[in-house]
mmCIF file of C-alpha atoms and ligand atoms in Angstrom:
data_model
loop_
_atom_site.group_PDB
_atom_site.id
_atom_site.type_symbol
_atom_site.label_atom_id
_atom_site.label_comp_id
_atom_site.label_asym_id
_atom_site.label_seq_id
_atom_site.Cartn_x
_atom_site.Cartn_y
_atom_site.Cartn_z
ATOM 1 C CA UNK A 1 82.969 89.687 219.280
ATOM 2 C CA UNK A 2 81.465 89.703 222.606
ATOM 3 C CA UNK A 3 78.538 92.349 221.916
ATOM 4 C CA UNK A 4 77.668 90.825 218.247
ATOM 5 C CA UNK A 5 74.380 89.199 218.053
ATOM 6 C CA UNK A 6 75.277 86.660 215.617
ATOM 7 C CA UNK A 7 78.691 86.017 217.274
ATOM 8 C CA UNK A 8 76.534 84.866 220.107
ATOM 9 C CA UNK A 9 74.307 82.721 217.853
ATOM 10 C CA UNK A 10 77.601 81.139 216.449
ATOM 11 C CA UNK A 11 78.614 80.422 219.843
ATOM 12 C CA UNK A 12 75.366 78.861 221.226
ATOM 13 C CA UNK A 13 74.893 81.664 223.708
ATOM 14 C CA UNK A 14 71.477 82.710 222.458
ATOM 15 C CA UNK A 15 68.947 80.457 220.776
ATOM 16 C CA UNK A 16 68.315 80.451 217.066
ATOM 17 C CA UNK A 17 66.371 78.189 214.960
ATOM 18 C CA UNK A 18 69.234 76.491 212.819
ATOM 19 C CA UNK A 19 68.423 74.925 209.577
ATOM 20 C CA UNK A 20 72.116 74.414 208.321
ATOM 21 C CA UNK A 21 75.455 74.458 209.818
ATOM 22 C CA UNK A 22 79.132 73.318 208.657
ATOM 23 C CA UNK A 23 82.480 74.660 209.936
ATOM 24 C CA UNK A 24 82.391 77.781 208.259
ATOM 25 C CA UNK A 25 78.545 78.763 208.119
ATOM 26 C CA UNK A 26 75.318 78.840 210.031
ATOM 27 C CA UNK A 27 71.869 79.139 208.584
ATOM 28 C CA UNK A 28 68.751 80.108 210.969
ATOM 29 C CA UNK A 29 65.429 81.652 210.788
ATOM 30 C CA UNK A 30 65.426 85.555 210.788
ATOM 31 C CA UNK A 31 63.722 86.680 213.845
ATOM 32 C CA UNK A 32 62.001 89.395 211.979
ATOM 33 C CA UNK A 33 61.169 87.296 208.842
ATOM 34 C CA UNK A 34 59.490 89.007 206.014
ATOM 35 C CA UNK A 35 58.015 85.858 204.737
ATOM 36 C CA UNK A 36 57.655 82.172 206.330
ATOM 37 C CA UNK A 37 60.986 80.512 205.530
ATOM 38 C CA UNK A 38 63.018 83.864 205.453
ATOM 39 C CA UNK A 39 66.488 82.370 206.443
ATOM 40 C CA UNK A 40 70.037 84.317 207.106
ATOM 41 C CA UNK A 41 73.019 82.521 206.062
ATOM 42 C CA UNK A 42 75.870 83.640 208.345
ATOM 43 C CA UNK A 43 79.635 83.407 208.157
ATOM 44 C CA UNK A 44 80.903 81.920 211.447
ATOM 45 C CA UNK A 45 83.922 83.900 211.929
ATOM 46 C CA UNK A 46 83.164 87.752 212.760
ATOM 47 C CA UNK A 47 83.510 89.308 209.539
ATOM 48 C CA UNK A 48 81.661 92.742 209.125
ATOM 49 C CA UNK A 49 80.618 92.734 205.575
ATOM 50 C CA UNK A 50 81.260 91.214 202.018
ATOM 51 C CA UNK A 51 84.891 93.128 201.993
ATOM 52 C CA UNK A 52 86.366 90.966 204.597
ATOM 53 C CA UNK A 53 85.590 87.541 202.942
ATOM 54 C CA UNK A 54 88.554 85.792 201.664
ATOM 55 C CA UNK A 55 87.945 83.576 198.481
ATOM 56 C CA UNK A 56 87.745 80.224 200.695
ATOM 57 C CA UNK A 57 84.760 81.844 202.861
ATOM 58 C CA UNK A 58 83.158 83.433 199.912
ATOM 59 C CA UNK A 59 82.797 80.343 198.284
ATOM 60 C CA UNK A 60 81.573 78.408 201.398
ATOM 61 C CA UNK A 61 79.025 81.017 202.257
ATOM 62 C CA UNK A 62 77.738 81.033 198.738
ATOM 63 C CA UNK A 63 77.795 77.447 198.377
ATOM 64 C CA UNK A 64 75.494 77.292 201.609
ATOM 65 C CA UNK A 65 73.366 80.050 200.267
ATOM 66 C CA UNK A 66 72.525 78.018 197.290
ATOM 67 C CA UNK A 67 72.154 74.931 199.212
ATOM 68 C CA UNK A 68 69.819 76.819 201.862
ATOM 69 C CA UNK A 69 67.698 78.379 198.733
ATOM 70 C CA UNK A 70 67.071 75.028 197.312
ATOM 71 C CA UNK A 71 65.799 73.873 200.699
ATOM 72 C CA UNK A 72 63.513 76.843 201.267
ATOM 73 C CA UNK A 73 62.352 76.400 197.598
ATOM 74 C CA UNK A 74 61.290 72.854 198.226
ATOM 75 C CA UNK A 75 60.019 73.424 201.552
ATOM 76 C CA UNK A 76 57.584 76.466 200.982
ATOM 77 C CA UNK A 77 57.122 76.381 197.215
ATOM 78 C CA UNK A 78 57.231 80.125 196.504
ATOM 79 C CA UNK A 79 56.882 81.539 193.206
ATOM 80 C CA UNK A 80 60.062 83.762 193.685
ATOM 81 C CA UNK A 81 62.919 84.290 195.848
ATOM 82 C CA UNK A 82 65.035 86.798 196.744
ATOM 83 C CA UNK A 83 68.671 86.651 197.708
ATOM 84 C CA UNK A 84 69.894 89.812 199.394
ATOM 85 C CA UNK A 85 73.145 90.831 201.271
ATOM 86 C CA UNK A 86 73.519 94.556 202.556
ATOM 87 C CA UNK A 87 76.990 96.001 203.429
ATOM 88 C CA UNK A 88 77.019 99.141 205.381
ATOM 89 C CA UNK A 89 74.214 101.397 207.235
ATOM 90 C CA UNK A 90 73.401 103.163 203.860
ATOM 91 C CA UNK A 91 73.039 99.899 202.175
ATOM 92 C CA UNK A 92 70.641 98.913 204.799
ATOM 93 C CA UNK A 93 72.532 96.641 206.909
ATOM 94 C CA UNK A 94 71.602 96.677 210.651
ATOM 95 C CA UNK A 95 73.718 93.559 212.114
ATOM 96 C CA UNK A 96 77.287 94.467 211.006
ATOM 97 C CA UNK A 97 78.392 90.587 210.926
ATOM 98 C CA UNK A 98 78.301 89.350 207.434
ATOM 99 C CA UNK A 99 75.062 87.629 206.309
ATOM 100 C CA UNK A 100 72.880 86.716 203.406
ATOM 101 C CA UNK A 101 68.949 86.783 203.457
ATOM 102 C CA UNK A 102 67.029 84.065 201.452
ATOM 103 C CA UNK A 103 63.830 85.464 201.141
ATOM 104 C CA UNK A 104 60.706 83.301 199.553
ATOM 105 C CA UNK A 105 58.689 85.934 197.864
ATOM 106 C CA UNK A 106 54.799 86.134 196.795
ATOM 107 C CA UNK A 107 53.228 88.527 194.694
ATOM 108 C CA UNK A 108 52.130 91.523 196.936
ATOM 109 C CA UNK A 109 54.181 90.599 199.953
ATOM 110 C CA UNK A 110 55.173 93.917 200.328
ATOM 111 C CA UNK A 111 58.815 93.494 200.358
ATOM 112 C CA UNK A 112 60.083 96.426 198.044
ATOM 113 C CA UNK A 113 63.274 97.468 196.578
ATOM 114 C CA UNK A 114 63.379 100.867 195.010
ATOM 115 C CA UNK A 115 65.335 100.807 192.074
ATOM 116 C CA UNK A 116 66.027 104.167 190.603
ATOM 117 C CA UNK A 117 67.127 103.272 186.899
ATOM 118 C CA UNK A 118 69.632 105.905 185.569
ATOM 119 C CA UNK A 119 70.583 104.603 182.086
ATOM 120 C CA UNK A 120 73.911 106.075 181.684
ATOM 121 C CA UNK A 121 75.511 106.625 178.543
ATOM 122 C CA UNK A 122 77.781 103.651 177.062
ATOM 123 C CA UNK A 123 80.969 106.022 177.532
ATOM 124 C CA UNK A 124 80.204 106.322 181.179
ATOM 125 C CA UNK A 125 79.490 102.366 181.550
ATOM 126 C CA UNK A 126 82.834 102.021 179.772
ATOM 127 C CA UNK A 127 84.874 104.530 182.056
ATOM 128 C CA UNK A 128 83.276 102.870 185.309
ATOM 129 C CA UNK A 129 83.955 99.327 184.115
ATOM 130 C CA UNK A 130 87.774 100.371 183.395
ATOM 131 C CA UNK A 131 88.082 101.981 186.983
ATOM 132 C CA UNK A 132 87.028 98.699 188.262
ATOM 133 C CA UNK A 133 89.134 96.621 186.145
ATOM 134 C CA UNK A 134 91.935 98.598 187.268
ATOM 135 C CA UNK A 135 91.093 98.041 190.901
ATOM 136 C CA UNK A 136 90.867 94.212 190.463
ATOM 137 C CA UNK A 137 93.843 92.676 192.178
ATOM 138 C CA UNK A 138 93.262 88.780 191.237
HETATM 139 P P1 5GP B 1 70.236 93.364 207.649
HETATM 140 O O1 5GP B 1 69.513 94.620 208.032
HETATM 141 O O2 5GP B 1 71.538 93.760 208.466
HETATM 142 O O3 5GP B 1 70.555 92.969 206.114
HETATM 143 O O4 5GP B 1 69.844 92.087 208.414
HETATM 144 C C1 5GP B 1 69.793 91.558 209.863
HETATM 145 C C2 5GP B 1 68.903 90.637 210.130
HETATM 146 O O5 5GP B 1 68.843 90.030 211.358
HETATM 147 C C3 5GP B 1 67.238 91.300 210.117
HETATM 148 O O6 5GP B 1 66.333 90.861 209.364
HETATM 149 C C4 5GP B 1 66.866 90.857 211.641
HETATM 150 O O7 5GP B 1 65.533 90.434 211.818
HETATM 151 C C5 5GP B 1 67.702 89.648 212.122
HETATM 152 N N1 5GP B 1 68.051 89.756 213.476
HETATM 153 C C6 5GP B 1 68.574 90.390 213.987
HETATM 154 N N2 5GP B 1 68.802 90.024 215.242
HETATM 155 C C7 5GP B 1 68.683 88.779 215.374
HETATM 156 C C8 5GP B 1 68.385 87.692 216.385
HETATM 157 O O8 5GP B 1 68.663 87.702 217.501
HETATM 158 N N3 5GP B 1 67.892 86.504 215.938
HETATM 159 C C9 5GP B 1 67.834 86.426 214.509
HETATM 160 N N4 5GP B 1 67.507 84.928 214.196
HETATM 161 N N5 5GP B 1 67.781 87.441 213.767
HETATM 162 C C10 5GP B 1 68.144 88.422 213.973
HETATM 163 ZN ZN1 ZN B 2 79.937 88.913 214.899
#
């Protein structure tokens, strides 16, 4: 896509600090890094979100994510690591080209995800699980 910033990076049309690349994935430093070592793992084809990944690309992206996470851990030795991925504006996605954040974490680094726990009753969990099982195609 011509006006997609990550497609431009994949094509080499704009610069990025690349840490890993193969035929399906490129990983580079996030320009707005939350902490030193914050890396984005990006699918090379223009796929907007997780729903657009086929099984092969999903496998390649997560294999690369785990590999990059191990390298970031070895390079920066953070006491924690967040692997974060957003789909759609309400989930916080700002670049509509699939990517995974690998974010080294330190206590008090200010990165916060509010997690409003609802503790629904078991019947509700069972009903929701049944709904998702029925929607699974493979
Ligand atoms: P999202 O909010 O979609 O989960 O994450 C998009 C990320 O892409 C942001 O953290 C932002 O800093 C990063 N980003 C946006 N434009 C560029 C760019 O041109 N180069 C790099 N390296 N990162 C970018
Ligand atoms: Zn794109």
